[in-house]
mmCIF file of C-alpha atoms in Angstrom:
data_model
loop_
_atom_site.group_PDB
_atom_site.id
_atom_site.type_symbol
_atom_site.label_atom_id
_atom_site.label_comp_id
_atom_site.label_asym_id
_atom_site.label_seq_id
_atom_site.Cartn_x
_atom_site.Cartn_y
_atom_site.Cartn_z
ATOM 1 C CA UNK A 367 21.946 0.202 -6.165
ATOM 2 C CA UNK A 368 21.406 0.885 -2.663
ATOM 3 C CA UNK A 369 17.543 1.057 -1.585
ATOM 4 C CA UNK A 370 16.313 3.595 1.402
ATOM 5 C CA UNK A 371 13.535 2.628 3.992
ATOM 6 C CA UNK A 372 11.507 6.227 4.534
ATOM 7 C CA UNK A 373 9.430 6.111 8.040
ATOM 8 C CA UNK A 374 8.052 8.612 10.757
ATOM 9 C CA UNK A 375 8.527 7.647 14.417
ATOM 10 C CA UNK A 376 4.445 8.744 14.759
ATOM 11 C CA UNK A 377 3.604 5.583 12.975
ATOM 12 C CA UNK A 378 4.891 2.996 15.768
ATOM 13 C CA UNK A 379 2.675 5.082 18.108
ATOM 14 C CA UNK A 380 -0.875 4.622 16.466
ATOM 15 C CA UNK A 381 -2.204 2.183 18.777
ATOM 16 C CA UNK A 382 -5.893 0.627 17.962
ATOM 17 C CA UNK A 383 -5.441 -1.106 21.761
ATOM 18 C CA UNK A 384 -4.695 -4.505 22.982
ATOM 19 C CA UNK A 385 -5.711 -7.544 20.979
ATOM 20 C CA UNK A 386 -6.460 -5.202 17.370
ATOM 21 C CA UNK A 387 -4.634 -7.096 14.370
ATOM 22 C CA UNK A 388 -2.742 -3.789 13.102
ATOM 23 C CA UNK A 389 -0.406 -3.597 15.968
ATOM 24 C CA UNK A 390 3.014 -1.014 16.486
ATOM 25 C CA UNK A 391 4.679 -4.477 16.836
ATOM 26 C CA UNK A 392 4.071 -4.717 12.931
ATOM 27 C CA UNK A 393 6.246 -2.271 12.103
ATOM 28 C CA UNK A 394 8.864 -2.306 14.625
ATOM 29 C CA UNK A 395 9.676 -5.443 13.036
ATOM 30 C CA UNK A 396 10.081 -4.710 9.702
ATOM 31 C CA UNK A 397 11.998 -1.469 10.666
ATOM 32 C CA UNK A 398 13.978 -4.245 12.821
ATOM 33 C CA UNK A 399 15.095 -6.669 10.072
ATOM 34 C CA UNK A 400 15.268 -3.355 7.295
ATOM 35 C CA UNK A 401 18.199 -2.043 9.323
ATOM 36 C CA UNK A 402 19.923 -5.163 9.667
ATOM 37 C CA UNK A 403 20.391 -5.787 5.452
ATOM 38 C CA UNK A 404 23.438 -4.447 4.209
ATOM 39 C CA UNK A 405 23.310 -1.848 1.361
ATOM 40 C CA UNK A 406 19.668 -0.500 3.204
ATOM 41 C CA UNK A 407 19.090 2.970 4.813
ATOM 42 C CA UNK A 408 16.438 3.521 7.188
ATOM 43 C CA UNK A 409 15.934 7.278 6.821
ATOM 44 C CA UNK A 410 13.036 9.526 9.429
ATOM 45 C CA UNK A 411 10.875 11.508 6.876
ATOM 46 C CA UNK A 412 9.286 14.860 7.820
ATOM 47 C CA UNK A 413 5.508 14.834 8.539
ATOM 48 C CA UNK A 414 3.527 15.679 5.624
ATOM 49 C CA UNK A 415 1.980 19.043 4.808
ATOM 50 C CA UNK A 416 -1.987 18.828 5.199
ATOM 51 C CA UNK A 417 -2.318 20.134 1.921
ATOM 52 C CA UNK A 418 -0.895 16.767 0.459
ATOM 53 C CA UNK A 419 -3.732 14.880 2.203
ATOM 54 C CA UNK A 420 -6.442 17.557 0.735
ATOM 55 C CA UNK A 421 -5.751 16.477 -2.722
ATOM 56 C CA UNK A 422 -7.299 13.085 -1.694
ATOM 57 C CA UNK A 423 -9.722 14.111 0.921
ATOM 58 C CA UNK A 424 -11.849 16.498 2.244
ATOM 59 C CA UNK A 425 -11.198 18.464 4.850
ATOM 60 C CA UNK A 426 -14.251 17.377 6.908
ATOM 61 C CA UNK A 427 -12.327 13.983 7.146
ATOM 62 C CA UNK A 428 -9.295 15.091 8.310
ATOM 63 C CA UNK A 429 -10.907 17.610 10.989
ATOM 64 C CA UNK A 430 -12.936 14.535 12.312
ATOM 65 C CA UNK A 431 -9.393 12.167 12.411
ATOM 66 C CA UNK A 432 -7.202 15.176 13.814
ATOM 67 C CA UNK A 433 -9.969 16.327 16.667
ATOM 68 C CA UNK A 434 -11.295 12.547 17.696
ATOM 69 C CA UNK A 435 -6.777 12.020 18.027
ATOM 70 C CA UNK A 436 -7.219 15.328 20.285
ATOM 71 C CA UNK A 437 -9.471 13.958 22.804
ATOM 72 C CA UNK A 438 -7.507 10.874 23.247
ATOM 73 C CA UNK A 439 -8.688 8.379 20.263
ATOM 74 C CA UNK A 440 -11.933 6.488 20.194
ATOM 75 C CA UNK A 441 -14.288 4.508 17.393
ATOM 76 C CA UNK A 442 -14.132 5.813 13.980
ATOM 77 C CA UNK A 443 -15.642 2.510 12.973
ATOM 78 C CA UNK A 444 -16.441 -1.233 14.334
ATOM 79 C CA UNK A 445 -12.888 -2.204 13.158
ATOM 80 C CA UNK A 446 -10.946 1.148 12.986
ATOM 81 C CA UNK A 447 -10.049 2.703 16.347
ATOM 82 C CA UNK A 448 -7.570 5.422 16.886
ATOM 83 C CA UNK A 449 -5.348 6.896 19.993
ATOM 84 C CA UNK A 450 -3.834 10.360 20.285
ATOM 85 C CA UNK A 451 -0.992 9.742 18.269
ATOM 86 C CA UNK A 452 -2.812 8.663 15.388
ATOM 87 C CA UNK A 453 -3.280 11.831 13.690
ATOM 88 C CA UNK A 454 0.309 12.591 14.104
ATOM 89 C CA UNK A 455 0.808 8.880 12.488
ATOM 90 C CA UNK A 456 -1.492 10.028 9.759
ATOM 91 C CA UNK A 457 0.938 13.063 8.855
ATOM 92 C CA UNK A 458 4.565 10.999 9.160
ATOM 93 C CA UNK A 459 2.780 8.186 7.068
ATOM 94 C CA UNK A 460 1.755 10.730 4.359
ATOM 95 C CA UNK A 461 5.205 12.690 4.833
ATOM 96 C CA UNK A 462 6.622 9.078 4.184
ATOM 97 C CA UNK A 463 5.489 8.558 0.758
ATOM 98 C CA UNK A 464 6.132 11.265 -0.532
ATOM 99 C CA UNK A 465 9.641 11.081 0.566
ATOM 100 C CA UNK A 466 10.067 7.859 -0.930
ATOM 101 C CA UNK A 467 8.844 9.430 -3.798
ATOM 102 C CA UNK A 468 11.409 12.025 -4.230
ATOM 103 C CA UNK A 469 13.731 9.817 -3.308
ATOM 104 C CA UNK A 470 12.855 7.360 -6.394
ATOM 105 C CA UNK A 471 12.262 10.359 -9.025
ATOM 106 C CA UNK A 472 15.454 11.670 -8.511
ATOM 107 C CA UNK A 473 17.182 8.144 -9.311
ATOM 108 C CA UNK A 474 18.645 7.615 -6.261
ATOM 109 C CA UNK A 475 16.795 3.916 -6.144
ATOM 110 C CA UNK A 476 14.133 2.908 -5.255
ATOM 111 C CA UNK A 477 12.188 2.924 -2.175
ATOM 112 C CA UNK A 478 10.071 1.758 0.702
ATOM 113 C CA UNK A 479 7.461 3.868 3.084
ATOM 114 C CA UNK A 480 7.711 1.452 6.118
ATOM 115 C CA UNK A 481 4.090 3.168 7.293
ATOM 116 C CA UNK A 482 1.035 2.659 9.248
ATOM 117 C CA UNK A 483 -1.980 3.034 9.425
ATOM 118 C CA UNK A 484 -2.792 1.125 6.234
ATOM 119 C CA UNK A 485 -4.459 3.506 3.611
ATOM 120 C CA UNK A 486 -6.178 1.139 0.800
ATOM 121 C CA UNK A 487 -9.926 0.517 2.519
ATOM 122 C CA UNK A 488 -9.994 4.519 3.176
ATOM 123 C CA UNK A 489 -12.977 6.144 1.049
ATOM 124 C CA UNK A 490 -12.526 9.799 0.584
ATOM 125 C CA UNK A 491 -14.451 11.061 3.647
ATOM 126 C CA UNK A 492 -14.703 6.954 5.288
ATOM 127 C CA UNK A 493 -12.201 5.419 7.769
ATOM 128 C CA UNK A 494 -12.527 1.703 7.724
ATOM 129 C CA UNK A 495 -10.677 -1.687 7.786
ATOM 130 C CA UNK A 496 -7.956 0.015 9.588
ATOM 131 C CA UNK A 497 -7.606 2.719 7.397
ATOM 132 C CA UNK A 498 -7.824 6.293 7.931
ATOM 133 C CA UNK A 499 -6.258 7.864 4.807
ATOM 134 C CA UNK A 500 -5.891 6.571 1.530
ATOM 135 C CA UNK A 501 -2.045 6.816 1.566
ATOM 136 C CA UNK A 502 -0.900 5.405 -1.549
ATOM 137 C CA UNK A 503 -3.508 7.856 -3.390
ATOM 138 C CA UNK A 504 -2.115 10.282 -1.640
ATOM 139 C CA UNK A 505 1.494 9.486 -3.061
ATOM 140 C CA UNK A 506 0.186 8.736 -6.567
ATOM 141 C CA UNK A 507 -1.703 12.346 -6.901
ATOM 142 C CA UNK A 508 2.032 14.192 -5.095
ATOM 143 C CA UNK A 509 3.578 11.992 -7.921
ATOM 144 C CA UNK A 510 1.597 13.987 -10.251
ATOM 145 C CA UNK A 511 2.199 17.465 -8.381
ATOM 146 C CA UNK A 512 5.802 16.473 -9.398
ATOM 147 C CA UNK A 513 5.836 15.605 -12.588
ATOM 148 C CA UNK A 514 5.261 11.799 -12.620
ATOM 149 C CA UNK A 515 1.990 11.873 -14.678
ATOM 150 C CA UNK A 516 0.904 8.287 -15.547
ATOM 151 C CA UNK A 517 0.728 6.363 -11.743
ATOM 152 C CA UNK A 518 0.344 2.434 -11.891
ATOM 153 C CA UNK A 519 -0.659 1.388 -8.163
ATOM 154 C CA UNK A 520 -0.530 -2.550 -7.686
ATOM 155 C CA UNK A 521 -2.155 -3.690 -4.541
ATOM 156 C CA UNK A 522 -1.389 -7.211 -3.772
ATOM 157 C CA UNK A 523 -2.978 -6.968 -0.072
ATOM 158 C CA UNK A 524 -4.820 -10.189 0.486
ATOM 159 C CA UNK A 525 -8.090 -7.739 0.874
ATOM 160 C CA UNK A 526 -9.013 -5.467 -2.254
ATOM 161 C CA UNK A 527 -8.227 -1.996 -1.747
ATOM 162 C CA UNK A 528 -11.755 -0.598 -1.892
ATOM 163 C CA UNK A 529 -11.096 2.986 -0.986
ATOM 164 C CA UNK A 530 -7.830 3.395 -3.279
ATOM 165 C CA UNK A 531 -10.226 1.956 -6.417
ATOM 166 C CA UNK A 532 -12.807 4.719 -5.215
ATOM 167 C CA UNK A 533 -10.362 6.995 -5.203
ATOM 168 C CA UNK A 534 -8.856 6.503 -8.430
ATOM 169 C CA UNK A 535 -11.191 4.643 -11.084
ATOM 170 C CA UNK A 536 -12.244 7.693 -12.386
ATOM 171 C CA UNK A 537 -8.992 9.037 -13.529
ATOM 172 C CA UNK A 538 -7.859 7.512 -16.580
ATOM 173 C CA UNK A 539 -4.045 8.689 -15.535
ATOM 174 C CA UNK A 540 -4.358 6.135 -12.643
ATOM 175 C CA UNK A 541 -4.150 2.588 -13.429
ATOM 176 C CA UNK A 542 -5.012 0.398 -10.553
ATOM 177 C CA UNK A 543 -4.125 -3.716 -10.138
ATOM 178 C CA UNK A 544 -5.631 -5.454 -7.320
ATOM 179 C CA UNK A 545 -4.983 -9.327 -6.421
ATOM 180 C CA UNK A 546 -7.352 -9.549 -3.383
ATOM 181 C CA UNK A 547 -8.933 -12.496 -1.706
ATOM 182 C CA UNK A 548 -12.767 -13.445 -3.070
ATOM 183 C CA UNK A 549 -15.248 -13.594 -1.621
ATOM 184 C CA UNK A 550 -13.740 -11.920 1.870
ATOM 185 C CA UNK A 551 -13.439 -8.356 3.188
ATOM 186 C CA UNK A 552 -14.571 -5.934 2.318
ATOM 187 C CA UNK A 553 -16.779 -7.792 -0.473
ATOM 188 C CA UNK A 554 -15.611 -5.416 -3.832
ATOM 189 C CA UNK A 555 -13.177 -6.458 -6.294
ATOM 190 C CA UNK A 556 -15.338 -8.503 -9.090
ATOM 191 C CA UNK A 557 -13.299 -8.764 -12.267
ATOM 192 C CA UNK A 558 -16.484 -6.174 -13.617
ATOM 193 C CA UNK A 559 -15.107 -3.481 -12.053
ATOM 194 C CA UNK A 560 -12.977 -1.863 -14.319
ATOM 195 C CA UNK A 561 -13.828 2.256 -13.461
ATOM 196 C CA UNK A 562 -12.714 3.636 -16.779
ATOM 197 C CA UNK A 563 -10.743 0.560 -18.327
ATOM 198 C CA UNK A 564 -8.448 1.669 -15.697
ATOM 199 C CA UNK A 565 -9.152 -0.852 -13.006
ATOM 200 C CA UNK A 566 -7.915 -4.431 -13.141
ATOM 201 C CA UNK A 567 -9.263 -6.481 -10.608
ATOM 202 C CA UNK A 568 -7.853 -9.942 -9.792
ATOM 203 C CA UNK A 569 -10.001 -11.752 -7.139
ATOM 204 C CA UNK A 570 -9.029 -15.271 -6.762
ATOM 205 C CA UNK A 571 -10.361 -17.884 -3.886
ATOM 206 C CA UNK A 572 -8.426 -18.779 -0.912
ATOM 207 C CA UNK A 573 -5.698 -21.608 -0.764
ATOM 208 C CA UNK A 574 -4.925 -21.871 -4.212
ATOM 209 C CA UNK A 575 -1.152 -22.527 -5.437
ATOM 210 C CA UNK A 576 0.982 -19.126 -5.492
ATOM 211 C CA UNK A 577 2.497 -19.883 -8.244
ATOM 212 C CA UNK A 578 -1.098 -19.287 -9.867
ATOM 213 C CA UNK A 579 -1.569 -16.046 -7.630
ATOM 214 C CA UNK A 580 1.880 -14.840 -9.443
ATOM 215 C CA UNK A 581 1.082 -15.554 -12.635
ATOM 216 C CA UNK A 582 -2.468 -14.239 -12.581
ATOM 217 C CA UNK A 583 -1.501 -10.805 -10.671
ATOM 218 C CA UNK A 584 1.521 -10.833 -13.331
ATOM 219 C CA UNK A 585 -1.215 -10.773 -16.212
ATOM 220 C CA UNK A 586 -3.051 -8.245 -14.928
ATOM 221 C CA UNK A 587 -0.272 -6.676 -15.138
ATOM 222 C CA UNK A 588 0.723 -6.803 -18.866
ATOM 223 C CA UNK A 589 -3.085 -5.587 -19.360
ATOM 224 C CA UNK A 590 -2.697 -2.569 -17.517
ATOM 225 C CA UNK A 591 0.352 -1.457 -18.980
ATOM 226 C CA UNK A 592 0.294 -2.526 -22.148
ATOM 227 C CA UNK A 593 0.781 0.533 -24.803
ATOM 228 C CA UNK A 594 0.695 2.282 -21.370
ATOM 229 C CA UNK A 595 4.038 3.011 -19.735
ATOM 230 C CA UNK A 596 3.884 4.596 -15.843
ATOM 231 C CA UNK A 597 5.751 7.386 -14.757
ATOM 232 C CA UNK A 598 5.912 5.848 -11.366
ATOM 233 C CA UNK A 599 4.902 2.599 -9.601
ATOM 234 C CA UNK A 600 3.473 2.450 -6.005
ATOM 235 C CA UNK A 601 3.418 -1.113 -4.493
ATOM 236 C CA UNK A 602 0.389 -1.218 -2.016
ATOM 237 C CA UNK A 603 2.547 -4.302 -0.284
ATOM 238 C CA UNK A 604 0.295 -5.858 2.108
ATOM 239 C CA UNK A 605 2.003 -9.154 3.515
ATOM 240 C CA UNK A 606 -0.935 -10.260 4.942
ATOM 241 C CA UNK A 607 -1.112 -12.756 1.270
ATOM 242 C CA UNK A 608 1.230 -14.505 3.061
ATOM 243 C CA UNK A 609 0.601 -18.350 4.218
ATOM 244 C CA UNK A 610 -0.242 -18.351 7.799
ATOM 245 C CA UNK A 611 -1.845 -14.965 7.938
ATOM 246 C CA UNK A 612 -4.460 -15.090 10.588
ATOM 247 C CA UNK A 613 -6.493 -12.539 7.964
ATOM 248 C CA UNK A 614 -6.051 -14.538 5.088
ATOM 249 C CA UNK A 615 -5.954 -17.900 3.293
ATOM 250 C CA UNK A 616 -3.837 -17.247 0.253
ATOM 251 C CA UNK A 617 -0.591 -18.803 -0.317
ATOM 252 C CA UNK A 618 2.097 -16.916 -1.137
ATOM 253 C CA UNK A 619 5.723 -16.420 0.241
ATOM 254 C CA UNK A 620 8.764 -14.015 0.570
ATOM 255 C CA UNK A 621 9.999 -15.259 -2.718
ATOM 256 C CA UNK A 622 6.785 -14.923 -4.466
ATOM 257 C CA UNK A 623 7.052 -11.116 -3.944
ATOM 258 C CA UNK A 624 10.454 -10.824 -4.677
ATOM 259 C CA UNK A 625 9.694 -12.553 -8.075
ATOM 260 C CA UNK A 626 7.003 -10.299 -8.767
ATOM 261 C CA UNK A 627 9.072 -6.803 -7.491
ATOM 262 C CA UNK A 628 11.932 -7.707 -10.294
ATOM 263 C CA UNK A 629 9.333 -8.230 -13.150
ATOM 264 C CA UNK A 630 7.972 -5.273 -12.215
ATOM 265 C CA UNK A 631 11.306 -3.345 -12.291
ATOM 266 C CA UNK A 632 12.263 -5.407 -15.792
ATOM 267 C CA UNK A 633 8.898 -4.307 -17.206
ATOM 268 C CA UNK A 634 9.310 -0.840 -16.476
ATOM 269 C CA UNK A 635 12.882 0.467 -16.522
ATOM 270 C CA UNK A 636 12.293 3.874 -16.277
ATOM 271 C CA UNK A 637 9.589 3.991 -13.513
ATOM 272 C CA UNK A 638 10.327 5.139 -10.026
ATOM 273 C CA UNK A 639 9.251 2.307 -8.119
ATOM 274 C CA UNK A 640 8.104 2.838 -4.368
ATOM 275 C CA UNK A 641 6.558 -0.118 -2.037
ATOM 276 C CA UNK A 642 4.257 0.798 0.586
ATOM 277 C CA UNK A 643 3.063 -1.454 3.442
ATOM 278 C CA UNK A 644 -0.547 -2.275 3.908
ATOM 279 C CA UNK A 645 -1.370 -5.017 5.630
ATOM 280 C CA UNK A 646 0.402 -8.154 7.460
ATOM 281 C CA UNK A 647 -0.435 -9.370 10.805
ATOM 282 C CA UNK A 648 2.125 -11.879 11.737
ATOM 283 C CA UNK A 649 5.293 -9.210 12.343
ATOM 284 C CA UNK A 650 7.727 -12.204 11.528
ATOM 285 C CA UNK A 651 6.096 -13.184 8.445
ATOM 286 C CA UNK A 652 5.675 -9.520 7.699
ATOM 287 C CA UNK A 653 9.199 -8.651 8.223
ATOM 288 C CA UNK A 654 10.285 -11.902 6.250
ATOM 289 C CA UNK A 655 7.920 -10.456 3.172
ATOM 290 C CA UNK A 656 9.519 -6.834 3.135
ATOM 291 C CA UNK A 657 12.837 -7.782 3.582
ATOM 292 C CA UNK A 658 12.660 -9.825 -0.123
ATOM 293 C CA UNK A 659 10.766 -6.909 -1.685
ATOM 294 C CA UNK A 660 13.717 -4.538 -0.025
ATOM 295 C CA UNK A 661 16.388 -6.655 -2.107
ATOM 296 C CA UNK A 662 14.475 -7.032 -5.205
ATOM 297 C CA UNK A 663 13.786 -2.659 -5.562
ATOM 298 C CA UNK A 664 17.650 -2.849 -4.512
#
């Protein structure tokens, strides 16, 4: 089954400036290699509505992103700096998603939301570690708006997705996985974090062999969805796990997320299944990572 690519031309405009890790030339390249592979589509989603951010965050937040983008950009934090296109990359990233989304619920295949900014480190009214909206709590509460009303989000970013576990591990409909880097940024992530027995935390020191990264992430897993089936899967896929990443010292390679996107679509059959990126900083590596996860959801 053919798998679609859902992006927003906003989100190769968000520029942090010269020399800042989450660069355009991220994306370009994924969006590069994506429209090489044969049975892929690389389709332009429309900008999302604000009121699909609002069910995540408050509108103080998005006033302070969408006015600071206004005058030009500047410092939201000592890591997270915006331009004037940023809000707009906000909106197509959002818009993105949930395209994928509807895209996957309908049985069409599966999907990808080739987006930036990352979302995961964004707290509900905090931009931080490059994030300025939690984007794949975003998706997972539209999921719900539509129907899809058990959400499994597994983030296998090399850094734990603080904000998305703030987000969600309150919500016992929301299951969240994280295989993360420990200790690193931003510091959260023990194993005793488990919000409502819906958080499953994997942190796991650096330069260890993948194959134990797969197989512990893969556990985690089984625990979270076991007697527990998801509606719909969102893949917080941060490359940035990869071996070389300037931002990280785990192991792993294309194939190890391949491997891990089939067992995911083996375990759960009927789940809409939509991949997200997060983080990556070597484009090549990047591109290399998304283009196995692209033929595994196809």
């Amino acid at each position: 089954m053919p798998v679609s690519v859902f992006t927003h031309p906003a989100c190769l405009l968000h520029d942090p400036g010269p020399g800042h890790p989450e660069q355009p030339a991220r994306l370009a390249a994924l969006l590069e290699a994506a429209s090489r592979l044969p049975g892929v589509e690389v389709t332009e989603a429309a900008a999302a509505d604000r009121s699909l951010l609002l069910a995540v965050h408050p509108e103080a937040h998005l006033e302070r992103l969408e006015q600071l983008a206004a005058r030009g950009g500047g410092d939201l934090s000592l890591d997270t700096t915006i331009n004037g296109a940023s809000w707009l990359a906000v909106l197509g990233a959002a818009g993105s998603v949930a395209a994928a989304i509807d895209h996957a619920r309908s049985g069409r295949g599966h999907a990808f939301a080739a987006v930036r900014p990352p979302g995961h480190h964004a707290l509900a009214s905090q931009a931080m570690g490059f994030c300025l909206v939690g984007t794949a709590v975003i998706g997972a509460r539209y999921g719900q708006q539509q129907g899809l009303d058990r959400v499994l989000i597994i983030d296998w970013d090399v850094h734990h997705g603080n904000g998305t576990q703030a987000l969600v591990e309150r919500d016992p409909t929301i299951r969240y996985v994280s295989l993360h880097q420990h200790p690193w940024y931003p510091g959260t992530g023990v194993a005793e974090e488990r919000g409502v027995g819906n958080v499953f935390n994997v942190p796991r020191a650096p330069g260890m062999p993948a194959e134990r990264y797969v197989t512990d992430l893969w556990h985690a897993i089984t625990a979270a969805t076991e007697g527990w089936t998801p509606d719909l899967v969102l893949i917080s896929a941060g490359f940035d796990a990869m071996t070389g990443d300037p931002l990280g010292q785990f192991t792993l390679e294309a194939s190890d997320f391949a491997e891990l996107t089939r067992r995911i679509r083996e375990r759960m059959p009927r789940a809409a299944v939509v991949a997200l990126l997060e983080g990556g900083y070597r484009p090549a590596r990047l591109a290399e990572g998304a283009v196995a996860v692209l033929q595994a959801l196809g």
